[in-house]
Amino acid sequence: MSENITILKSFARKLANCRFKVPVNELIAFFKGGQYGYDRVDGEELVVTNESVFADSVATVIAYIRSAFKDPHIFLKKEEIIQNVAVASHIDNETLRMNYKDSKLWKLKTLDASPEFVHAFVYEDDLAIYENRFLTYLIDTLFELLTRRLNAMKVGMATLAQDEDGKKKVLTRGAFMQMQKQSSQPISLITCEDSKVTIFNSFLKSRKRLTQLKQHPIYMACKKKGEFNILNLHPTNILIADKQYHYCYDFYLNYLKREADVMSEEKMYQTFVAMHFLFALDKLGFVAKGQEVLLGQFGQVKFDGVTMQKGAFSVTLNRNTDDEVYCKVVNTVSGSVAEYTVDIFHSSQLSSYTSLSARVDIAKMNNPKSFRTVLVTDYQSTDDDVVQLLPARADATDVMAEIVQSFMVCLEGSTEAYSRVCPLCGGTLVAQVDVDHVCSSCDGLYNLYEHDKKQWLWIKRFANAETAEESQQEETPVVESAEAVEEQEKAEEKKKFRLGIVRRKR
């Protein structure tokens, strides 16, 4: 369970870093590049965590430090000095009275007395205020932290050197050629697409910017004041009210002092599942053109008519509440529409319900117009309408893709034939309602359409097994002759007698 929480925290932190309106394609690209804090490795059952989210957060906080240094908060320090009257630039009433009283400044001439020097005030910018000294401490801390992590990544970087007794042995040309012959697969090193390279480059770029900040006049002025006592850090008005300074203060609290949760465990799981709806659609080949997702400052996700298309189908997602995603599927060829609901339920909420089945019933009752309501949870269940999705598993996107596929089950088939015969139960009690066909025998609902020079059936609602069985028993077959009718009546009489409907005469 700890792995699941780690993934959820990293996932939510990445979304919080993005915030505001973000294109759907960018969010999907982040997922494919392992930028949500984990990678999916082929053949591995569980995902592998990485530091991509931390690297992203460091780059962001450095940008805020640079903005704060560009427009800093400073104090004007007022100092009294004695200047030659020729260069004195600022004399006010107070300094004028001081000049009158100080006889040492006056020079006597014939019948005249004039000051040779005067008291004056000069104002000097005090750059080393408390908040700037905190930013200086943050620069030093991040620089040391990035240096350690870069050194660790260098040691773990894939090379052609071979390990022998804990030491790296240089690979010669002959040894390489021999190893290449013995290897069943081509020998390759770490590639540019690997998330480790992205993180490594991000750390390098961030450390370079920190080095530049160390040359800034504010940094050098603060360093002259001595070490900053981080243990007595207190939230000043500037650290709380100023946008640039507050982000740096919040970064220190949430990353360096403690590991704070962006959202509750329940909310993080709901966001994780909602976002995987997008990833699943992309995996199935659906494309979003110009669509955006609204992200809150704490990682909240809102879908407001996000549409993705593939072939004859268009899928629109709406998420007005945290625990539900509404999916509207439109067949752009026939105009047929179907609505589905994905309810999201975390195991921490189970104490509020008598059972998981009760939660499923409530979801279905709240969405009577949905053709199907699926409950996605991290809790294990045998219910057909409950799907378990665990964040730490590498197949999370595949699980979500299976749910999406169940909404658009399409089979190639004759539109003329299946406009008269139900493809689900074989019954002939089929009627057309608007652009769809309904089977009265099994209550199945499907749509017939043509696409790519082929005829297709979109099964929007599958047959009810119990209803189909009862309909088959009650359906009267067509008879061709009187003898067949008589035999049928005798068979019905025997059936009634066997079931006790007709009693024997005494």
XYZ file of C-alpha atoms in Angstrom:
506
model
C 0.000 0.000 0.000
C 2.926 2.375 0.665
C 3.920 2.197 -3.024
C 0.406 3.267 -4.015
C 0.557 6.288 -1.687
C 3.984 7.260 -3.041
C 2.669 7.215 -6.604
C -0.447 9.193 -5.670
C 1.581 11.892 -3.901
C 3.974 12.229 -6.810
C 1.117 12.295 -9.324
C -0.777 14.990 -7.400
C 2.373 17.086 -6.937
C 3.025 17.062 -10.685
C -0.496 18.316 -11.405
C -0.096 20.996 -8.726
C 3.098 22.154 -10.451
C 1.268 22.434 -13.792
C -1.885 24.226 -12.572
C -4.349 26.401 -14.517
C -5.335 25.472 -18.105
C -3.054 22.829 -19.608
C -3.473 21.215 -23.064
C -4.548 17.566 -22.937
C -1.748 16.572 -25.309
C 0.878 17.980 -22.919
C -0.513 16.040 -19.955
C -0.472 12.852 -22.029
C 3.099 13.579 -23.179
C 4.172 14.009 -19.540
C 2.719 10.592 -18.761
C 4.476 8.895 -21.654
C 7.765 10.532 -20.650
C 7.551 9.334 -17.062
C 7.194 12.884 -15.736
C 4.564 12.034 -13.128
C 7.232 10.508 -10.897
C 7.309 6.948 -12.192
C 8.108 4.837 -15.256
C 6.353 1.785 -16.666
C 8.977 -0.763 -17.625
C 8.036 -3.543 -20.062
C 7.760 -6.883 -18.308
C 7.581 -5.342 -14.828
C 4.440 -5.780 -12.746
C 4.983 -2.617 -10.691
C 5.997 0.847 -11.825
C 9.457 2.266 -11.062
C 9.578 5.604 -9.229
C 11.826 8.452 -10.390
C 12.627 12.041 -9.379
C 11.009 13.820 -12.293
C 8.447 15.633 -10.121
C 11.134 16.818 -7.700
C 13.266 18.036 -10.618
C 10.241 19.910 -11.969
C 9.555 21.504 -8.580
C 13.197 22.573 -8.164
C 13.212 24.220 -11.592
C 10.008 26.060 -10.696
C 11.217 27.334 -7.322
C 14.464 28.582 -8.903
C 12.382 30.569 -11.392
C 10.544 32.154 -8.445
C 13.837 32.988 -6.689
C 15.095 34.696 -9.830
C 11.869 36.710 -10.041
C 12.206 37.708 -6.390
C 15.820 38.859 -6.934
C 14.755 40.825 -10.013
C 12.161 42.782 -8.014
C 13.299 42.329 -4.392
C 12.013 43.630 -1.096
C 14.686 45.876 0.478
C 15.017 48.381 3.315
C 16.353 51.917 2.976
C 19.080 52.395 5.569
C 19.454 56.033 6.751
C 22.912 57.161 7.906
C 24.149 60.526 9.169
C 27.477 61.724 7.719
C 29.521 64.952 7.490
C 30.170 66.040 3.929
C 31.880 68.890 2.193
C 29.315 71.501 1.375
C 30.175 71.223 -2.310
C 28.998 67.598 -2.517
C 26.190 67.607 0.026
C 23.031 66.668 -1.813
C 20.370 66.181 0.831
C 19.925 68.691 3.662
C 16.622 68.922 5.488
C 15.419 70.936 8.481
C 16.916 68.495 10.950
C 20.410 68.601 9.450
C 20.130 72.366 9.092
C 19.608 72.774 12.852
C 22.544 70.442 13.476
C 24.736 72.592 11.231
C 23.799 75.786 13.114
C 24.783 74.210 16.440
C 28.096 72.729 15.282
C 30.554 75.646 15.223
C 33.416 73.416 14.094
C 31.901 73.217 10.641
C 31.902 77.004 10.050
C 34.734 78.911 8.405
C 35.175 82.581 9.361
C 36.032 85.138 6.730
C 36.033 88.936 6.712
C 32.615 90.018 7.911
C 31.277 86.623 6.769
C 30.859 83.108 8.126
C 29.999 80.116 5.974
C 30.035 76.334 6.578
C 32.817 74.384 4.969
C 31.311 71.007 5.996
C 27.706 70.144 6.814
C 25.717 67.391 8.435
C 23.749 65.357 5.907
C 21.806 62.117 5.594
C 22.506 59.413 3.027
C 20.220 56.522 2.188
C 21.603 53.107 1.336
C 19.710 50.043 0.135
C 19.838 47.265 2.708
C 19.619 44.105 0.564
C 20.220 41.627 3.366
C 16.750 41.633 4.879
C 15.380 38.555 6.645
C 13.437 37.234 3.644
C 16.363 37.617 1.230
C 18.636 35.808 3.655
C 16.107 32.950 3.629
C 16.278 32.808 -0.176
C 20.066 32.716 0.086
C 19.838 29.751 2.455
C 17.475 28.037 -0.006
C 19.962 28.576 -2.852
C 22.795 26.980 -0.860
C 20.639 24.054 0.269
C 19.380 23.281 -3.230
C 22.875 23.573 -4.687
C 24.257 20.993 -2.240
C 21.234 18.728 -2.723
C 21.458 18.783 -6.516
C 25.205 18.161 -6.412
C 24.710 15.016 -4.313
C 21.937 13.711 -6.542
C 23.846 14.410 -9.748
C 26.866 12.542 -8.393
C 24.643 9.591 -7.471
C 23.083 9.564 -10.948
C 26.528 9.643 -12.580
C 27.550 6.552 -10.648
C 24.397 4.689 -11.689
C 24.565 5.728 -15.347
C 24.727 2.829 -17.801
C 28.194 2.412 -19.387
C 30.207 -0.245 -21.182
C 32.521 -0.627 -18.193
C 32.230 -3.971 -16.413
C 32.078 -4.500 -12.660
C 34.777 -6.699 -11.189
C 35.139 -6.970 -7.424
C 33.362 -3.666 -6.937
C 35.584 -1.815 -9.411
C 34.903 -0.598 -12.926
C 36.934 -2.321 -15.619
C 37.354 -0.564 -18.955
C 35.943 -2.542 -21.873
C 38.414 -3.097 -24.704
C 37.497 -3.380 -28.351
C 38.041 -7.150 -28.402
C 35.987 -7.687 -25.257
C 33.208 -5.530 -26.682
C 33.117 -7.454 -29.951
C 32.999 -10.727 -28.038
C 30.198 -9.465 -25.795
C 28.264 -8.288 -28.851
C 28.514 -11.737 -30.445
C 27.263 -13.457 -27.298
C 24.391 -11.039 -26.741
C 21.032 -12.053 -28.175
C 19.927 -8.396 -28.362
C 21.729 -5.264 -29.624
C 23.812 -3.574 -26.943
C 22.440 -0.122 -26.140
C 23.114 2.609 -23.607
C 20.705 5.040 -22.006
C 18.799 7.013 -24.678
C 17.467 10.565 -24.814
C 13.896 9.313 -24.352
C 14.730 7.792 -20.965
C 13.286 9.763 -18.033
C 16.656 9.501 -16.242
C 18.243 11.643 -18.953
C 15.468 14.229 -18.652
C 15.916 14.386 -14.874
C 19.710 14.538 -15.173
C 19.545 17.435 -17.644
C 16.993 19.235 -15.480
C 19.246 18.945 -12.414
C 22.234 20.213 -14.418
C 20.283 23.210 -15.711
C 18.961 24.030 -12.244
C 22.412 23.858 -10.664
C 23.776 26.157 -13.378
C 21.082 28.721 -12.577
C 21.858 28.426 -8.864
C 25.527 29.151 -9.654
C 24.434 32.311 -11.470
C 22.291 33.356 -8.487
C 25.348 32.993 -6.229
C 26.908 35.913 -8.136
C 23.917 38.185 -7.549
C 24.470 41.292 -5.336
C 21.598 40.259 -3.041
C 23.142 36.841 -2.459
C 26.589 38.298 -1.726
C 25.138 40.946 0.616
C 23.205 38.293 2.535
C 26.242 36.019 2.851
C 28.142 38.861 4.558
C 25.548 38.752 7.337
C 26.623 35.242 8.292
C 24.719 31.965 8.530
C 20.927 32.017 8.433
C 19.255 30.258 11.376
C 16.688 28.077 9.619
C 15.518 26.529 12.902
C 13.937 29.840 13.915
C 12.282 30.441 10.541
C 9.037 32.343 11.061
C 6.391 33.387 8.508
C 6.800 37.112 7.983
C 4.339 39.269 6.089
C 6.545 39.172 2.993
C 6.909 35.369 3.069
C 3.143 35.008 3.315
C 1.784 37.852 1.175
C 4.321 38.183 -1.648
C 3.696 35.633 -4.432
C 7.381 35.025 -5.260
C 8.605 34.747 -1.685
C 5.614 32.675 -0.575
C 6.199 29.992 -3.220
C 9.797 29.603 -2.005
C 8.638 29.453 1.605
C 5.989 26.866 0.722
C 8.549 24.811 -1.220
C 10.829 24.669 1.811
C 7.996 23.518 4.081
C 6.670 20.852 1.714
C 9.921 19.476 0.330
C 12.832 20.182 2.659
C 11.249 20.418 6.107
C 8.528 17.808 5.764
C 6.640 15.839 3.149
C 3.246 17.482 3.044
C 0.262 16.022 1.198
C -1.091 18.080 -1.664
C -4.541 16.562 -1.161
C -6.149 13.879 0.967
C -5.545 10.249 0.025
C -9.111 9.949 -1.212
C -8.861 13.041 -3.440
C -5.469 11.977 -4.829
C -6.869 8.596 -5.872
C -9.913 10.173 -7.521
C -7.670 12.528 -9.490
C -5.370 9.670 -10.481
C -8.243 7.629 -11.930
C -9.788 10.624 -13.706
C -6.509 11.458 -15.429
C -6.051 7.834 -16.485
C -9.267 8.161 -18.456
C -7.346 10.522 -20.762
C -4.326 8.225 -20.876
C -6.527 5.236 -21.718
C -8.238 7.077 -24.570
C -4.840 8.033 -25.967
C -3.683 4.420 -25.697
C -6.727 3.358 -27.724
C -5.878 5.851 -30.471
C -8.192 8.750 -29.581
C -6.812 12.228 -30.297
C -7.513 15.525 -28.540
C -7.244 18.596 -30.740
C -7.014 21.927 -28.921
C -8.578 20.565 -25.741
C -7.544 21.831 -22.297
C -7.879 20.558 -18.748
C -8.321 22.918 -15.803
C -5.876 22.175 -12.956
C -6.180 23.754 -9.508
C -3.271 24.920 -7.349
C -3.540 21.759 -5.220
C -3.727 19.371 -8.172
C -7.496 19.318 -8.657
C -8.611 18.254 -12.135
C -11.739 19.459 -13.902
C -12.977 18.134 -17.245
C -15.362 20.545 -18.897
C -16.330 19.068 -22.243
C -12.932 17.558 -23.050
C -13.434 15.769 -26.397
C -11.236 13.136 -28.065
C -11.954 11.503 -31.418
C -11.123 8.316 -33.289
C -12.752 7.013 -36.456
C -16.526 7.143 -36.201
C -16.571 7.915 -32.462
C -16.234 11.032 -30.369
C -15.831 10.802 -26.573
C -16.568 13.794 -24.336
C -15.561 13.797 -20.666
C -17.091 15.905 -17.911
C -16.072 15.909 -14.258
C -18.173 18.179 -12.079
C -17.643 16.226 -8.857
C -14.502 14.559 -7.530
C -15.923 11.037 -7.416
C -17.480 10.807 -10.907
C -16.457 11.123 -14.547
C -19.245 11.297 -17.119
C -18.470 9.872 -20.536
C -20.620 10.810 -23.536
C -19.984 8.656 -26.597
C -21.260 9.892 -29.961
C -21.248 7.963 -33.213
C -20.524 10.783 -35.650
C -21.755 8.682 -38.597
C -25.194 7.654 -37.354
C -25.687 10.323 -34.686
C -26.302 7.720 -31.984
C -25.429 8.803 -28.429
C -24.707 6.857 -25.263
C -23.843 8.054 -21.763
C -21.687 6.136 -19.293
C -20.532 6.891 -15.767
C -17.283 6.007 -14.008
C -17.649 6.307 -10.249
C -14.391 6.545 -8.268
C -14.225 5.108 -4.774
C -11.203 4.837 -2.460
C -10.983 2.150 0.211
C -10.602 4.820 2.909
C -14.270 5.720 2.287
C -15.535 2.195 2.899
C -16.298 2.912 6.559
C -19.108 5.228 5.433
C -20.993 2.388 3.703
C -22.325 -0.965 4.775
C -20.598 -2.700 1.865
C -19.032 -2.087 -1.515
C -22.166 -3.452 -3.194
C -24.180 -0.733 -1.475
C -21.853 1.873 -2.949
C -22.361 0.351 -6.426
C -26.151 0.431 -6.027
C -26.014 4.086 -4.999
C -23.902 4.942 -8.046
C -26.370 3.222 -10.382
C -29.330 4.863 -8.682
C -27.743 8.306 -9.055
C -27.160 7.741 -12.782
C -30.368 6.172 -14.160
C -29.730 7.445 -17.707
C -26.298 5.836 -17.991
C -26.095 2.728 -20.152
C -23.509 1.406 -17.734
C -22.092 2.611 -14.415
C -18.671 1.298 -13.414
C -17.145 1.691 -9.965
C -13.345 2.027 -10.029
C -11.668 1.368 -6.686
C -8.448 0.143 -5.114
C -10.505 -2.409 -3.163
C -10.772 -5.977 -4.449
C -14.221 -7.185 -5.518
C -15.874 -9.901 -7.603
C -18.713 -7.647 -8.789
C -18.829 -7.304 -12.608
C -19.408 -3.558 -12.327
C -16.497 -3.008 -9.909
C -12.994 -2.670 -11.361
C -9.873 -2.645 -9.202
C -7.211 -0.138 -10.235
C -3.998 0.146 -8.188
C -1.709 3.167 -8.795
C 1.527 1.220 -8.274
C 0.697 -1.425 -10.868
C 2.096 -1.029 -14.374
C -1.231 -2.076 -15.961
C -3.299 0.802 -14.522
C -3.763 2.365 -17.970
C -4.655 -1.002 -19.498
C -7.325 -1.564 -16.846
C -8.852 1.818 -17.633
C -8.636 1.109 -21.371
C -10.693 -2.066 -20.899
C -13.440 -0.017 -19.269
C -13.440 2.442 -22.178
C -13.548 -0.416 -24.678
C -16.634 -1.824 -22.953
C -18.396 1.450 -23.792
C -17.744 1.056 -27.529
C -18.110 -2.627 -28.405
C -18.265 -2.696 -32.200
C -18.639 -5.745 -34.433
C -18.694 -5.997 -38.195
C -22.078 -7.250 -39.395
C -24.857 -6.758 -41.938
C -27.067 -3.798 -41.095
C -29.937 -5.303 -43.106
C -29.805 -8.670 -41.348
C -29.494 -7.338 -37.815
C -32.219 -4.790 -38.293
C -34.549 -7.835 -38.128
C -32.653 -10.295 -35.943
C -31.125 -9.422 -32.569
C -27.356 -10.109 -32.651
C -27.362 -10.738 -28.905
C -30.114 -13.321 -28.381
C -31.223 -14.207 -31.926
C -34.767 -13.008 -31.275
C -36.874 -11.436 -33.989
C -38.759 -8.950 -31.821
C -36.559 -6.066 -32.964
C -37.823 -2.514 -33.359
C -36.099 0.669 -34.444
C -36.162 3.559 -31.993
C -34.714 6.755 -33.488
C -31.330 5.684 -34.879
C -30.991 2.598 -32.655
C -32.545 -0.882 -32.554
C -34.078 -2.449 -29.451
C -34.755 -6.138 -28.864
C -37.886 -6.751 -26.799
C -36.754 -10.287 -25.969
C -33.464 -9.487 -24.197
C -33.696 -5.694 -23.826
C -30.498 -5.319 -25.850
C -29.797 -2.005 -27.567
C -27.497 -1.533 -30.545
C -26.760 0.890 -33.344
C -26.208 -0.001 -37.024
C -23.947 2.152 -39.177
C -21.551 2.114 -42.119
C -17.938 3.267 -41.902
C -14.840 2.690 -44.035
C -16.943 0.829 -46.619
C -18.025 -1.715 -43.998
C -21.194 -2.280 -42.000
C -20.964 -2.255 -38.210
C -22.947 -2.886 -35.031
C -22.294 -0.759 -31.953
C -23.680 -2.661 -28.967
C -24.696 0.048 -26.534
C -26.475 -2.158 -24.002
C -25.960 -5.884 -23.676
C -28.720 -8.407 -23.089
C -29.998 -9.229 -19.665
C -29.342 -12.970 -19.286
C -32.402 -13.686 -17.127
C -34.731 -11.691 -19.357
C -33.389 -13.411 -22.477
C -33.941 -16.885 -20.978
C -37.515 -16.107 -19.952
C -38.244 -14.627 -23.385
C -37.015 -17.764 -25.127
C -39.268 -19.947 -22.979
C -42.337 -17.788 -23.580
C -41.776 -17.192 -27.295
C -44.212 -19.266 -29.444
C -42.599 -20.749 -32.539
C -44.228 -20.452 -35.959
C -46.026 -23.747 -37.017
C -46.731 -24.726 -40.586
C -49.486 -27.419 -40.328
C -52.461 -28.582 -38.267
C -50.576 -31.690 -37.166
C -47.758 -29.527 -35.872
C -50.283 -27.376 -33.994
C -51.839 -30.455 -32.393
C -48.437 -31.794 -31.359
C -47.553 -28.420 -29.931
C -50.766 -28.315 -27.873
C -50.117 -31.818 -26.509
C -46.585 -30.787 -25.564
C -47.935 -27.735 -23.765
C -50.524 -29.874 -21.937
C -47.823 -32.285 -20.735
C -45.686 -29.334 -19.598
C -48.569 -27.854 -17.576
C -49.333 -31.252 -16.036
C -45.670 -31.693 -15.093
C -45.520 -28.258 -13.495
C -48.744 -28.867 -11.558
C -50.801 -26.310 -13.428
C -53.383 -28.947 -14.525
C -54.487 -31.329 -11.817
C -55.522 -34.962 -12.459
C -59.273 -35.665 -12.190
C -60.331 -37.942 -9.357
